[in-house]
PDB file of C-alpha atoms in Angstrom:
ATOM      1  CA  MET O   1      58.457  40.087 133.362  1.00  0.00           C
ATOM      2  CA  THR O   2      61.077  41.321 135.756  1.00  0.00           C
ATOM      3  CA  THR O   3      64.373  42.740 134.647  1.00  0.00           C
ATOM      4  CA  ALA O   4      67.540  43.666 136.448  1.00  0.00           C
ATOM      5  CA  PRO O   5      67.980  47.344 137.267  1.00  0.00           C
ATOM      6  CA  GLY O   6      69.376  49.293 134.324  1.00  0.00           C
ATOM      7  CA  GLN O   7      68.127  46.870 131.691  1.00  0.00           C
ATOM      8  CA  LEU O   8      65.372  47.652 129.278  1.00  0.00           C
ATOM      9  CA  PRO O   9      62.483  45.235 128.904  1.00  0.00           C
ATOM     10  CA  VAL O  10      62.731  43.103 125.816  1.00  0.00           C
ATOM     11  CA  ALA O  11      59.988  43.681 123.262  1.00  0.00           C
ATOM     12  CA  HIS O  12      58.847  40.452 121.705  1.00  0.00           C
ATOM     13  CA  GLN O  13      58.448  40.438 117.952  1.00  0.00           C
ATOM     14  CA  PRO O  14      55.459  38.620 116.541  1.00  0.00           C
ATOM     15  CA  PRO O  15      56.527  35.461 114.737  1.00  0.00           C
ATOM     16  CA  ARG O  16      57.001  35.807 111.001  1.00  0.00           C
ATOM     17  CA  HIS O  17      54.831  33.943 108.592  1.00  0.00           C
ATOM     18  CA  PRO O  18      56.694  30.890 107.272  1.00  0.00           C
ATOM     19  CA  LEU O  19      56.176  31.956 103.655  1.00  0.00           C
ATOM     20  CA  ASP O  20      57.707  35.414 104.175  1.00  0.00           C
ATOM     21  CA  PRO O  21      61.019  35.739 102.353  1.00  0.00           C
ATOM     22  CA  ASP O  22      64.179  36.566 104.238  1.00  0.00           C
ATOM     23  CA  PRO O  23      65.440  40.134 103.827  1.00  0.00           C
ATOM     24  CA  ALA O  24      68.074  40.194 101.095  1.00  0.00           C
ATOM     25  CA  PRO O  25      70.540  42.873 100.044  1.00  0.00           C
ATOM     26  CA  ALA O  26      69.714  44.564  96.745  1.00  0.00           C
ATOM     27  CA  THR O  27      72.556  44.002  94.294  1.00  0.00           C
ATOM     28  CA  LYS O  28      71.543  47.037  92.263  1.00  0.00           C
ATOM     29  CA  ALA O  29      72.096  49.267  95.293  1.00  0.00           C
ATOM     30  CA  ARG O  30      75.796  48.403  95.417  1.00  0.00           C
ATOM     31  CA  ALA O  31      76.065  48.808  91.644  1.00  0.00           C
ATOM     32  CA  VAL O  32      74.494  52.268  91.938  1.00  0.00           C
ATOM     33  CA  PHE O  33      77.036  53.169  94.617  1.00  0.00           C
ATOM     34  CA  ALA O  34      79.967  51.912  92.529  1.00  0.00           C
ATOM     35  CA  LEU O  35      78.795  53.724  89.388  1.00  0.00           C
ATOM     36  CA  GLY O  36      78.080  56.900  91.351  1.00  0.00           C
ATOM     37  CA  LEU O  37      81.570  56.773  92.855  1.00  0.00           C
ATOM     38  CA  ILE O  38      83.138  56.328  89.417  1.00  0.00           C
ATOM     39  CA  GLY O  39      81.000  59.187  88.095  1.00  0.00           C
ATOM     40  CA  ALA O  40      82.063  61.494  90.923  1.00  0.00           C
ATOM     41  CA  LEU O  41      85.750  60.604  90.572  1.00  0.00           C
ATOM     42  CA  THR O  42      85.818  61.133  86.797  1.00  0.00           C
ATOM     43  CA  GLY O  43      83.363  64.031  86.716  1.00  0.00           C
ATOM     44  CA  LEU O  44      85.948  66.738  86.120  1.00  0.00           C
ATOM     45  CA  PHE O  45      87.297  64.826  83.132  1.00  0.00           C
ATOM     46  CA  VAL O  46      83.807  64.824  81.530  1.00  0.00           C
ATOM     47  CA  GLY O  47      83.965  61.021  81.444  1.00  0.00           C
ATOM     48  CA  GLY O  48      81.783  60.834  84.536  1.00  0.00           C
ATOM     49  CA  VAL O  49      78.581  61.653  82.684  1.00  0.00           C
ATOM     50  CA  VAL O  50      78.095  58.086  81.452  1.00  0.00           C
ATOM     51  CA  PRO O  51      78.476  56.171  84.744  1.00  0.00           C
ATOM     52  CA  ALA O  52      76.536  58.857  86.631  1.00  0.00           C
ATOM     53  CA  THR O  53      73.639  58.652  84.189  1.00  0.00           C
ATOM     54  CA  VAL O  54      73.641  54.857  84.320  1.00  0.00           C
ATOM     55  CA  ALA O  55      73.722  55.024  88.126  1.00  0.00           C
ATOM     56  CA  LEU O  56      70.656  57.289  88.228  1.00  0.00           C
ATOM     57  CA  GLN O  57      68.724  55.019  85.864  1.00  0.00           C
ATOM     58  CA  LEU O  58      69.714  51.950  87.861  1.00  0.00           C
ATOM     59  CA  ALA O  59      68.717  53.690  91.102  1.00  0.00           C
ATOM     60  CA  ARG O  60      65.278  54.305  89.672  1.00  0.00           C
ATOM     61  CA  GLN O  61      64.892  50.606  88.886  1.00  0.00           C
ATOM     62  CA  ALA O  62      66.226  49.598  92.312  1.00  0.00           C
ATOM     63  CA  ARG O  63      63.718  51.868  94.082  1.00  0.00           C
ATOM     64  CA  ARG O  64      60.875  50.320  92.092  1.00  0.00           C
ATOM     65  CA  GLU O  65      62.036  46.806  92.948  1.00  0.00           C
ATOM     66  CA  ALA O  66      62.469  47.680  96.631  1.00  0.00           C
ATOM     67  CA  TYR O  67      58.951  49.101  96.758  1.00  0.00           C
ATOM     68  CA  ALA O  68      57.526  46.043  95.021  1.00  0.00           C
ATOM     69  CA  SER O  69      59.364  43.695  97.414  1.00  0.00           C
ATOM     70  CA  GLY O  70      57.449  45.063 100.387  1.00  0.00           C
ATOM     71  CA  GLY O  71      60.552  45.882 102.423  1.00  0.00           C
ATOM     72  CA  TYR O  72      62.418  42.612 101.942  1.00  0.00           C
ATOM     73  CA  LEU O  73      65.173  44.209  99.830  1.00  0.00           C
ATOM     74  CA  THR O  74      67.765  46.079 101.857  1.00  0.00           C
ATOM     75  CA  GLY O  75      70.410  48.571 100.755  1.00  0.00           C
ATOM     76  CA  ALA O  76      68.619  51.919 100.871  1.00  0.00           C
ATOM     77  CA  ALA O  77      71.699  53.622 102.359  1.00  0.00           C
ATOM     78  CA  TRP O  78      73.901  52.405  99.503  1.00  0.00           C
ATOM     79  CA  LEU O  79      71.272  53.622  97.053  1.00  0.00           C
ATOM     80  CA  ARG O  80      71.065  57.117  98.589  1.00  0.00           C
ATOM     81  CA  GLN O  81      74.842  57.521  98.694  1.00  0.00           C
ATOM     82  CA  GLY O  82      75.173  56.305  95.098  1.00  0.00           C
ATOM     83  CA  GLU O  83      72.565  58.784  93.909  1.00  0.00           C
ATOM     84  CA  ARG O  84      74.309  61.618  95.740  1.00  0.00           C
ATOM     85  CA  LEU O  85      77.638  60.669  94.207  1.00  0.00           C
ATOM     86  CA  ALA O  86      76.066  60.419  90.742  1.00  0.00           C
ATOM     87  CA  TRP O  87      74.546  63.893  91.062  1.00  0.00           C
ATOM     88  CA  THR O  88      77.911  65.190  92.287  1.00  0.00           C
ATOM     89  CA  GLY O  89      79.547  63.686  89.207  1.00  0.00           C
ATOM     90  CA  LEU O  90      77.011  65.353  86.924  1.00  0.00           C
ATOM     91  CA  VAL O  91      77.557  68.712  88.619  1.00  0.00           C
ATOM     92  CA  LEU O  92      81.311  68.313  88.169  1.00  0.00           C
ATOM     93  CA  VAL O  93      80.770  67.524  84.486  1.00  0.00           C
ATOM     94  CA  ALA O  94      78.675  70.685  84.105  1.00  0.00           C
ATOM     95  CA  VAL O  95      81.360  72.767  85.859  1.00  0.00           C
ATOM     96  CA  ALA O  96      84.055  71.316  83.601  1.00  0.00           C
ATOM     97  CA  VAL O  97      82.038  71.979  80.427  1.00  0.00           C
ATOM     98  CA  VAL O  98      81.220  75.567  81.435  1.00  0.00           C
ATOM     99  CA  THR O  99      84.875  76.187  82.320  1.00  0.00           C
ATOM    100  CA  LEU O 100      86.041  74.815  78.968  1.00  0.00           C
ATOM    101  CA  VAL O 101      83.503  76.952  77.090  1.00  0.00           C
ATOM    102  CA  VAL O 102      84.597  80.099  78.939  1.00  0.00           C
ATOM    103  CA  ILE O 103      88.270  79.347  78.260  1.00  0.00           C
ATOM    104  CA  GLY O 104      87.466  78.720  74.595  1.00  0.00           C
ATOM    105  CA  VAL O 105      85.530  81.980  74.248  1.00  0.00           C
ATOM    106  CA  VAL O 106      88.329  83.977  75.904  1.00  0.00           C
ATOM    107  CA  ARG O 107      90.935  82.421  73.633  1.00  0.00           C
ATOM    108  CA  LEU O 108      88.763  83.066  70.598  1.00  0.00           C
ATOM    109  CA  ALA O 109      88.389  86.715  71.632  1.00  0.00           C
ATOM    110  CA  ASP O 110      92.172  87.107  71.903  1.00  0.00           C
ATOM    111  CA  ALA O 111      92.832  85.634  68.446  1.00  0.00           C
ATOM    112  CA  PRO O 112      93.045  88.070  65.530  1.00  0.00           C
ATOM    113  CA  PHE O 113      89.962  88.126  63.345  1.00  0.00           C
ATOM    114  CA  GLY O 114      90.392  87.716  59.594  1.00  0.00           C
ATOM    115  CA  GLN O 115      93.575  88.111  57.549  1.00  0.00           C
ATOM    116  CA  ASP O 116      96.373  90.141  59.104  1.00  0.00           C
ATOM    117  CA  TYR O 117      98.036  92.130  56.316  1.00  0.00           C
ATOM    118  CA  ALA O 118     101.155  94.244  56.517  1.00  0.00           C
ATOM    119  CA  PRO O 119     100.609  98.005  57.041  1.00  0.00           C
ATOM    120  CA  ASN O 120     101.686  98.892  53.479  1.00  0.00           C
ATOM    121  CA  VAL O 121      99.085  96.618  51.784  1.00  0.00           C
ATOM    122  CA  ASP O 122      95.833  98.139  50.477  1.00  0.00           C
TER     123      ASP O 122
END
């Protein structure tokens, strides 16, 4: 096979078996991305824990299905990004909860303890 200067030779792919399925995008991968994005955006408001947790569970199922499909399900990049966003959302939830606990403890320490009586009361 001769090629023009500057061109790379074309590698021929072996023909696919007629019964092989066509590669298809995994719908769960996009759902994981969407839920992870929602979890990351609402993470500081503590509402992100639910979509982030659902995204991680769905990502687990999507990975199992992709492995079982033998490479005919696509969408691994969407899945990775969704998992990263879900973990980011969970970290933001943890930061928000720790911050609220610290603020609550400081306010509790500033509050007077017990009954505050006048100085002339025994």
